[in-house]
PDB file of C-alpha atoms in Angstrom:
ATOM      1  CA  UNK T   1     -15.548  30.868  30.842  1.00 35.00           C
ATOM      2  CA  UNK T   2     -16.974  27.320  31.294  1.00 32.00           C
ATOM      3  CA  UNK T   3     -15.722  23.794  30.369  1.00 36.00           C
ATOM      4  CA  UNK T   4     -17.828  20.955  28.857  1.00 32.00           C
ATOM      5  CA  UNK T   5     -16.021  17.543  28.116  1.00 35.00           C
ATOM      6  CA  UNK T   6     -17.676  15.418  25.269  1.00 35.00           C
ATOM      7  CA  UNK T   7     -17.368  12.041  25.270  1.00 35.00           C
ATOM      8  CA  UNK T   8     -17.500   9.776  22.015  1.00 34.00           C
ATOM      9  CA  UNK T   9     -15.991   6.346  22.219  1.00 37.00           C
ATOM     10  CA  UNK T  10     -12.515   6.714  23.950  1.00 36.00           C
ATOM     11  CA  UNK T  11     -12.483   9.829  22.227  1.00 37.00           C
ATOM     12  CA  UNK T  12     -13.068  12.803  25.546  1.00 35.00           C
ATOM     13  CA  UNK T  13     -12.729  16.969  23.962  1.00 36.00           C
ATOM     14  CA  UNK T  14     -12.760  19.495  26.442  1.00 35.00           C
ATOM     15  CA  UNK T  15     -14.629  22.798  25.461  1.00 33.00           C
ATOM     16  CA  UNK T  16     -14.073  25.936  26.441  1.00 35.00           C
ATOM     17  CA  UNK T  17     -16.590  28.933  25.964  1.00 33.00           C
ATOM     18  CA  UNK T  18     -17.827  32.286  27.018  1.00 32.00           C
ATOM     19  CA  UNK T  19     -21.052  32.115  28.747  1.00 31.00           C
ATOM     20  CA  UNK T  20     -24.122  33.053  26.394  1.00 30.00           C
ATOM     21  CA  UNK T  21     -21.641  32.828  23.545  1.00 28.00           C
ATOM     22  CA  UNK T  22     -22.238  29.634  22.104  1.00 30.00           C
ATOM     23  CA  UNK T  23     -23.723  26.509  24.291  1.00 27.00           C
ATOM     24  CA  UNK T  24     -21.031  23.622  24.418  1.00 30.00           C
ATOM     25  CA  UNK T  25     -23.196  21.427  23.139  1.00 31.00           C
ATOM     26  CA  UNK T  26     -23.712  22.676  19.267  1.00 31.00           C
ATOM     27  CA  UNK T  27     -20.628  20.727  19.230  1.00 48.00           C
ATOM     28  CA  UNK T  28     -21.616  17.982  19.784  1.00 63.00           C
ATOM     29  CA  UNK T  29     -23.564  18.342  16.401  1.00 71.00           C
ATOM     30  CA  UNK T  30     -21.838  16.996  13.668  1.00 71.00           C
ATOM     31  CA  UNK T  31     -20.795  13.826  15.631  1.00 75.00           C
ATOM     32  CA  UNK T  32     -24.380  13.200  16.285  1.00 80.00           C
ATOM     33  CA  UNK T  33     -25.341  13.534  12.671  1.00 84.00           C
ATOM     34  CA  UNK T  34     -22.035  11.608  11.956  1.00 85.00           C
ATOM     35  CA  UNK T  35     -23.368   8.970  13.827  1.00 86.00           C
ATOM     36  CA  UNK T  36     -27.021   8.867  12.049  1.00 88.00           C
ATOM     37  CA  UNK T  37     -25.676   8.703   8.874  1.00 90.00           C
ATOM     38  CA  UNK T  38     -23.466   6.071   9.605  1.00 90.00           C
ATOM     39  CA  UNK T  39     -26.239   3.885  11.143  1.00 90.00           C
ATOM     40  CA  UNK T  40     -28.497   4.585   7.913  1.00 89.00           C
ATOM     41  CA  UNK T  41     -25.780   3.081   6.126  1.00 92.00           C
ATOM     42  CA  UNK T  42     -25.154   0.244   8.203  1.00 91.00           C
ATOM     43  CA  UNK T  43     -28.344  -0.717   6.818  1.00 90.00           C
ATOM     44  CA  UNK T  44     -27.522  -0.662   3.619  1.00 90.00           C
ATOM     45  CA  UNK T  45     -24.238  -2.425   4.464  1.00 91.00           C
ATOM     46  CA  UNK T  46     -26.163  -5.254   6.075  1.00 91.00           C
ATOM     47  CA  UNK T  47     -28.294  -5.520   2.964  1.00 88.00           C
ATOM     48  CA  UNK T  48     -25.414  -6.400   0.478  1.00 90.00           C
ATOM     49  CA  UNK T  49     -23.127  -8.013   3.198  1.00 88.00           C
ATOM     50  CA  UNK T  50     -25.885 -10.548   2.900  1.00 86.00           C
ATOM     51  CA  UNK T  51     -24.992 -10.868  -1.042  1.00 86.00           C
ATOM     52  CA  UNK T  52     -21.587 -11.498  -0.413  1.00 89.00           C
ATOM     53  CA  UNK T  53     -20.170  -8.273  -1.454  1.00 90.00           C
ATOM     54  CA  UNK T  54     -17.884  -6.097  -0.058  1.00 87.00           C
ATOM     55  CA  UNK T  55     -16.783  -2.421  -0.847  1.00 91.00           C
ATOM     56  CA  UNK T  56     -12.905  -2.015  -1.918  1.00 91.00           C
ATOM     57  CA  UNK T  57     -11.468   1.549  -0.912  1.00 95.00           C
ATOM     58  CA  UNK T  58     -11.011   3.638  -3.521  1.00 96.00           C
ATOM     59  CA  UNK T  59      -7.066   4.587  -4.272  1.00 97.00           C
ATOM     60  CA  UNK T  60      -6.522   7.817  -2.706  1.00 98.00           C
ATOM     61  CA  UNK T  61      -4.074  10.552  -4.160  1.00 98.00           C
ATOM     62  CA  UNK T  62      -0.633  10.307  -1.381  1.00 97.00           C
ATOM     63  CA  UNK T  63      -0.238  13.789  -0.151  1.00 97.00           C
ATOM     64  CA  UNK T  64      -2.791  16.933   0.170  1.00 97.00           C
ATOM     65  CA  UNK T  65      -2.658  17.995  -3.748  1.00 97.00           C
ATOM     66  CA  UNK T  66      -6.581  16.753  -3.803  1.00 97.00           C
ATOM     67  CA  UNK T  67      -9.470  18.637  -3.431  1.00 96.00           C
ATOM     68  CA  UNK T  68     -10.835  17.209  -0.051  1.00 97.00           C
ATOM     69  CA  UNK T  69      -8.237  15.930   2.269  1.00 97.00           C
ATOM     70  CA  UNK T  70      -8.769  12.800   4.322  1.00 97.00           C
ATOM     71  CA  UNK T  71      -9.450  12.958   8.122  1.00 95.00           C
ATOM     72  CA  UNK T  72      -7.145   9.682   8.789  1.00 96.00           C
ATOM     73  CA  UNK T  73      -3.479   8.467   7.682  1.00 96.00           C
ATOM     74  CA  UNK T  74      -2.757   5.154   5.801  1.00 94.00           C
ATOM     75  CA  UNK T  75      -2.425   3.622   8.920  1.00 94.00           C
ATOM     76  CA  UNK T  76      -6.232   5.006   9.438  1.00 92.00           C
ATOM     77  CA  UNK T  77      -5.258   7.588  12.772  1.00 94.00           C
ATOM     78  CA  UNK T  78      -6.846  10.497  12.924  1.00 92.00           C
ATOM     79  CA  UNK T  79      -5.105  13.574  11.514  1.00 94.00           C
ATOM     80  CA  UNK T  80      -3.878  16.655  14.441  1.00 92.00           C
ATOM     81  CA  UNK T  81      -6.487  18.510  11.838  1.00 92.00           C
ATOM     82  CA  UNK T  82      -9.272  16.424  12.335  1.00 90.00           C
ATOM     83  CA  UNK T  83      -8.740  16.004  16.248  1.00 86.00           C
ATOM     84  CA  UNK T  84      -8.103  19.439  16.346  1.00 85.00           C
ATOM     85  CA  UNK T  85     -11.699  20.255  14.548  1.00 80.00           C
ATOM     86  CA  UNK T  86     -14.189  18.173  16.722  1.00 68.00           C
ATOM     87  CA  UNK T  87     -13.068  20.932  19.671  1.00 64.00           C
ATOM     88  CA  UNK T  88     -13.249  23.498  16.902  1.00 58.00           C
ATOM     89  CA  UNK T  89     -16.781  22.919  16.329  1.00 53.00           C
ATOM     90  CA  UNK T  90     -17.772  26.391  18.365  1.00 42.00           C
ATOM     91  CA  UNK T  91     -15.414  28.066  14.988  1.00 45.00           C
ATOM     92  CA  UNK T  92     -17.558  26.386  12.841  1.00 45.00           C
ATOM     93  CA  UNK T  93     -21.283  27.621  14.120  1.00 46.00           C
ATOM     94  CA  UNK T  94     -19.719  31.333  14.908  1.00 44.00           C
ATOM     95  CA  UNK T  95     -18.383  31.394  11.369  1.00 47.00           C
ATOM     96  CA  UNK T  96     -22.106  30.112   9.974  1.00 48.00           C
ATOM     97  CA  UNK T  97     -24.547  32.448  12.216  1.00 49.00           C
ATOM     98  CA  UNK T  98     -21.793  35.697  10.523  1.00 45.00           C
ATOM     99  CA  UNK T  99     -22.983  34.136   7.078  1.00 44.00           C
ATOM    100  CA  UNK T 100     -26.195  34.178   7.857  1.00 49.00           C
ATOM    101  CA  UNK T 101     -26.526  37.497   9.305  1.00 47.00           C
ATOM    102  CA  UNK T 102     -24.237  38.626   6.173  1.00 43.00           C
ATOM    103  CA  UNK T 103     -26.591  36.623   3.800  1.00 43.00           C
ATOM    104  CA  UNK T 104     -29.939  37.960   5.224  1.00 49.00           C
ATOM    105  CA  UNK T 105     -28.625  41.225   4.416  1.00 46.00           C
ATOM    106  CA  UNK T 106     -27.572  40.950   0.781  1.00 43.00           C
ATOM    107  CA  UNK T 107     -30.292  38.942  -0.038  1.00 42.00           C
ATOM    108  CA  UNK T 108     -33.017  41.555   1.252  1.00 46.00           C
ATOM    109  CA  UNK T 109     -31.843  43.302  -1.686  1.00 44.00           C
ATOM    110  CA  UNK T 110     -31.932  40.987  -4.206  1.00 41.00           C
ATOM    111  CA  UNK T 111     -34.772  39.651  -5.942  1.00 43.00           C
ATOM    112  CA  UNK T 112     -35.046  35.733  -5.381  1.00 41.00           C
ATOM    113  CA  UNK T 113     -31.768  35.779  -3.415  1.00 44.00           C
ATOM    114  CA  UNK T 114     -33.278  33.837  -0.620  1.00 44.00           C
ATOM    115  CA  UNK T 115     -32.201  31.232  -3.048  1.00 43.00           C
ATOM    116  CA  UNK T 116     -28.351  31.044  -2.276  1.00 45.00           C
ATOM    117  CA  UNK T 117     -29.218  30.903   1.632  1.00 49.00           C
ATOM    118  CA  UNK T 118     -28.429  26.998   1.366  1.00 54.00           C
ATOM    119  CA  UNK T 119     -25.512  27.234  -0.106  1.00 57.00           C
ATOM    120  CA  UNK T 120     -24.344  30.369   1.766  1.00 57.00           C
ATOM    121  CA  UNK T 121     -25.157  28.984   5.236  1.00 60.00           C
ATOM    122  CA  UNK T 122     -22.780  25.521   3.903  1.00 65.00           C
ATOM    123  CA  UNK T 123     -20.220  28.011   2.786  1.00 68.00           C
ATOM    124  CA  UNK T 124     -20.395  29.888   6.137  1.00 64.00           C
ATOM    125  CA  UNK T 125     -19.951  27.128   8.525  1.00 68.00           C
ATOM    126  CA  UNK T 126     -16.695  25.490   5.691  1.00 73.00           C
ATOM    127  CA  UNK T 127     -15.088  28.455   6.200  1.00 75.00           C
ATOM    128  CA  UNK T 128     -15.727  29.020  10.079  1.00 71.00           C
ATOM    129  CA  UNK T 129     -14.789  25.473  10.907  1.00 75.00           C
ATOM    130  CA  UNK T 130     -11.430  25.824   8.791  1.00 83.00           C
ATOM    131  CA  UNK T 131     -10.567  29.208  10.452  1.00 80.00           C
ATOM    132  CA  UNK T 132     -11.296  27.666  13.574  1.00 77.00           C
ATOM    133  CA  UNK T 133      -8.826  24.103  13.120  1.00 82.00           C
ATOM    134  CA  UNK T 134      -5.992  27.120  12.309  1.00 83.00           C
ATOM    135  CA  UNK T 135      -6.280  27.651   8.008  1.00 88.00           C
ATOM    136  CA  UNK T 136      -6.144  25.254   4.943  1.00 90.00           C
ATOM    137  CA  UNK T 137      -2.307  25.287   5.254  1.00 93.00           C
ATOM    138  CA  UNK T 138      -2.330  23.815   8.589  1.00 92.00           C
ATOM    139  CA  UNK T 139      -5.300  21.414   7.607  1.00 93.00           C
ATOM    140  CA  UNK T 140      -2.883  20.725   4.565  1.00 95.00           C
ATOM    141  CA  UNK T 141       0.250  20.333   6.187  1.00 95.00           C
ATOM    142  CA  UNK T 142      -0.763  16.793   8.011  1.00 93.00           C
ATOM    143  CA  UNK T 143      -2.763  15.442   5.392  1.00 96.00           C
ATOM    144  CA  UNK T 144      -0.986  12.534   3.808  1.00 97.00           C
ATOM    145  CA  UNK T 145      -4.186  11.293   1.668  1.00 98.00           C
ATOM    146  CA  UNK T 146      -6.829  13.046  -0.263  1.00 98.00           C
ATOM    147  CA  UNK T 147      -9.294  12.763  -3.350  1.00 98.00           C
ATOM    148  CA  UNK T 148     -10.654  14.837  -6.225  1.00 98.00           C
ATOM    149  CA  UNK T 149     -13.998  12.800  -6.252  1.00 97.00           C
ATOM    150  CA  UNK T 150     -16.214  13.704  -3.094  1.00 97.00           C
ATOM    151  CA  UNK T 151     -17.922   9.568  -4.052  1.00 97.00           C
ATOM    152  CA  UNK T 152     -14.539   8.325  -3.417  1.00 97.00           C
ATOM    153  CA  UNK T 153     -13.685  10.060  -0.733  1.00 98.00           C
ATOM    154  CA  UNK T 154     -16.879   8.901   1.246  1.00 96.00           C
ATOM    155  CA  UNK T 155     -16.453   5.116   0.197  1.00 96.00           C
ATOM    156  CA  UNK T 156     -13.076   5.266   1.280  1.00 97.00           C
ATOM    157  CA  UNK T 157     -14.138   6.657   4.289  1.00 95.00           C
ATOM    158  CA  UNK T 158     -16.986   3.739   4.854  1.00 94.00           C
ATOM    159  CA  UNK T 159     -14.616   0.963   3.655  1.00 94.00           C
ATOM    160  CA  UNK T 160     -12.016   1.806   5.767  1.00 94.00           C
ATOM    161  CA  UNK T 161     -14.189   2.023   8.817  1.00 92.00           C
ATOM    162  CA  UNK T 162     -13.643   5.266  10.062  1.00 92.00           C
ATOM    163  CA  UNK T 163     -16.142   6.352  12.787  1.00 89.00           C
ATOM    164  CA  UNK T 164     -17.974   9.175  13.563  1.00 87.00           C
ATOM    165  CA  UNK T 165     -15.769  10.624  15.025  1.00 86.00           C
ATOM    166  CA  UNK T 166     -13.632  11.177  11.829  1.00 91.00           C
ATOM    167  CA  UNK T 167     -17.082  11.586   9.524  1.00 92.00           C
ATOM    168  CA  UNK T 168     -17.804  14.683  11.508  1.00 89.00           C
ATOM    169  CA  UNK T 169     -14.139  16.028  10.952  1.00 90.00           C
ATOM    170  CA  UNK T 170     -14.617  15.497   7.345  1.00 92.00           C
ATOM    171  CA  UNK T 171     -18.152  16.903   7.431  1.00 90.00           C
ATOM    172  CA  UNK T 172     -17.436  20.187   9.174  1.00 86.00           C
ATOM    173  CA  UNK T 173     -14.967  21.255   6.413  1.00 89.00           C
ATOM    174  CA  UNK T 174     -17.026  19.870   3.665  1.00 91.00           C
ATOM    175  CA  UNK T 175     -20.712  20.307   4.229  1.00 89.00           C
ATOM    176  CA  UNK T 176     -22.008  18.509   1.396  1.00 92.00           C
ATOM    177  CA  UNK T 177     -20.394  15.310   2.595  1.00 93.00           C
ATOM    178  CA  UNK T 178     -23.168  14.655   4.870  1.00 90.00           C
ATOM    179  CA  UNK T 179     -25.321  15.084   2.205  1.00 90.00           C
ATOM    180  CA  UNK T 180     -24.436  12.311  -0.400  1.00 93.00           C
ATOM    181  CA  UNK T 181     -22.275  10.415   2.218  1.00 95.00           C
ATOM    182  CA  UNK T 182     -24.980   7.212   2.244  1.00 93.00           C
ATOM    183  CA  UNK T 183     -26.282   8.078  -1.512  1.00 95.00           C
ATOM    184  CA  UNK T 184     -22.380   7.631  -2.667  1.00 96.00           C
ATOM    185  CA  UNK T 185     -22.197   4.065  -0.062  1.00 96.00           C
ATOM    186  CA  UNK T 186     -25.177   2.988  -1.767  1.00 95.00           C
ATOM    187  CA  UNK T 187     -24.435   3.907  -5.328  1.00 95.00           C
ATOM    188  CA  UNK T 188     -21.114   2.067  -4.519  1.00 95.00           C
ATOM    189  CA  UNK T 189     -22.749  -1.246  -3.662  1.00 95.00           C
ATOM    190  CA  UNK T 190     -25.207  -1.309  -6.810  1.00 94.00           C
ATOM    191  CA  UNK T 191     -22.295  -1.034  -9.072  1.00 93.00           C
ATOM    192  CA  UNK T 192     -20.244  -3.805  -7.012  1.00 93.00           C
ATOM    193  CA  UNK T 193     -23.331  -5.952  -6.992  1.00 91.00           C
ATOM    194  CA  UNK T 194     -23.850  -5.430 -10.886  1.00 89.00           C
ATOM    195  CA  UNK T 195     -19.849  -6.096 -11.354  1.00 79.00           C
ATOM    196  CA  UNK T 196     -20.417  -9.474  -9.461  1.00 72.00           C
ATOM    197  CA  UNK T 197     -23.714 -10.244 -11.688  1.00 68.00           C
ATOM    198  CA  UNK T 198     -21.361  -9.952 -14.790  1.00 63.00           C
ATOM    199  CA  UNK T 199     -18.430 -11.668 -13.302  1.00 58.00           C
ATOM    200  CA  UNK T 200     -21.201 -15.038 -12.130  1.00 55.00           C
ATOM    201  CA  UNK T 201     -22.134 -14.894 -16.066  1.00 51.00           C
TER     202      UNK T 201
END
């Protein structure tokens, strides 16, 4: 066994893993990608900050009865779940490479199958990283805000300022978050900016 710590912000998580298992640094993954999406989208913060406008947070739903769960509280700390998942990381990429193997195998069977791979390989590491924080029902039970609209739930996220650190919580349980996270920031502002064009007239 061998520790790594990872250091982002004031935020240190100490890994620990069987050598040639998985290298300590995989996870380290999402909060790098975390961090590159939230730069892109600095930039197109910066471009309507210069417009005067500014994104309101969508309402969430109080409690866990939505379909994605927030990463923070009301008071914006991050949840045990989402601490708990940026050391869980290693969970998540196990959990994808079974899915892949598992995947490469049905699909050499099916016609076109190669198809799902994509959306098997997102499946794969959803459910390894929620095995690996300890189940939905933990991941539930200290969630206090969540959202049935994956848009809101990312402008939240951006207008509340929660860092990478949380983004890469959020993205390691929901995959396709890091896929629309700066399409639904920017599709955000263009409707604010045309809501200000009609409120000017």
């Amino acid at each position: 066994m061998f520790a790594s710590v990872l250091r982002f912000g004031i935020l240190s998580v100490v890994i620990l893993a069987a050598p040639g298992m998985v290298h300590a640094g995989m996870s380290a993954a999402d909060v790098v990608k975390a961090q590159q999406i939230l730069e892109q989208v600095v930039k197109i913060t910066t471009k309507y900050q210069a417009k005067n406008i500014v994104l309101e947070a969508p309402t969430p739903i109080t409690g866990n009865t939505g379909k994605y769960l927030l990463p923070v509280d009301a008071n914006g700390q991050l949840t045990p779940w989402a601490t708990k998942s940026l050391a869980a990381q290693i969970g998540a990429v196990v959990g994808e490479k079974a899915t892949e193997v598992a995947t490469k195998q049905v699909t050499g069977h099916i016609p076109f199958g190669g198809l799902l791979n994509g959306v098997a390989k997102d499946k794969g590491k959803e459910i390894g990283a929620i095995t690996a924080i300890g189940g939905m029902e933990f991941i539930k039970s200290n969630s206090t805000l969540s959202f049935d609209n994956l848009d809101d739930y990312a402008v939240y996220l951006h207008a509340n300022g929660v860092g990478s650190d949380g983004l890469a919580a959020a993205m390691a349980i929901y995959p396709s978050l890091a896929k629309k996270y700066d399409d639904s920031i920017g599709a955000a502002y263009k409707m604010a900016a045309k809501g200000n064009q009609t409120a000017s007239k």
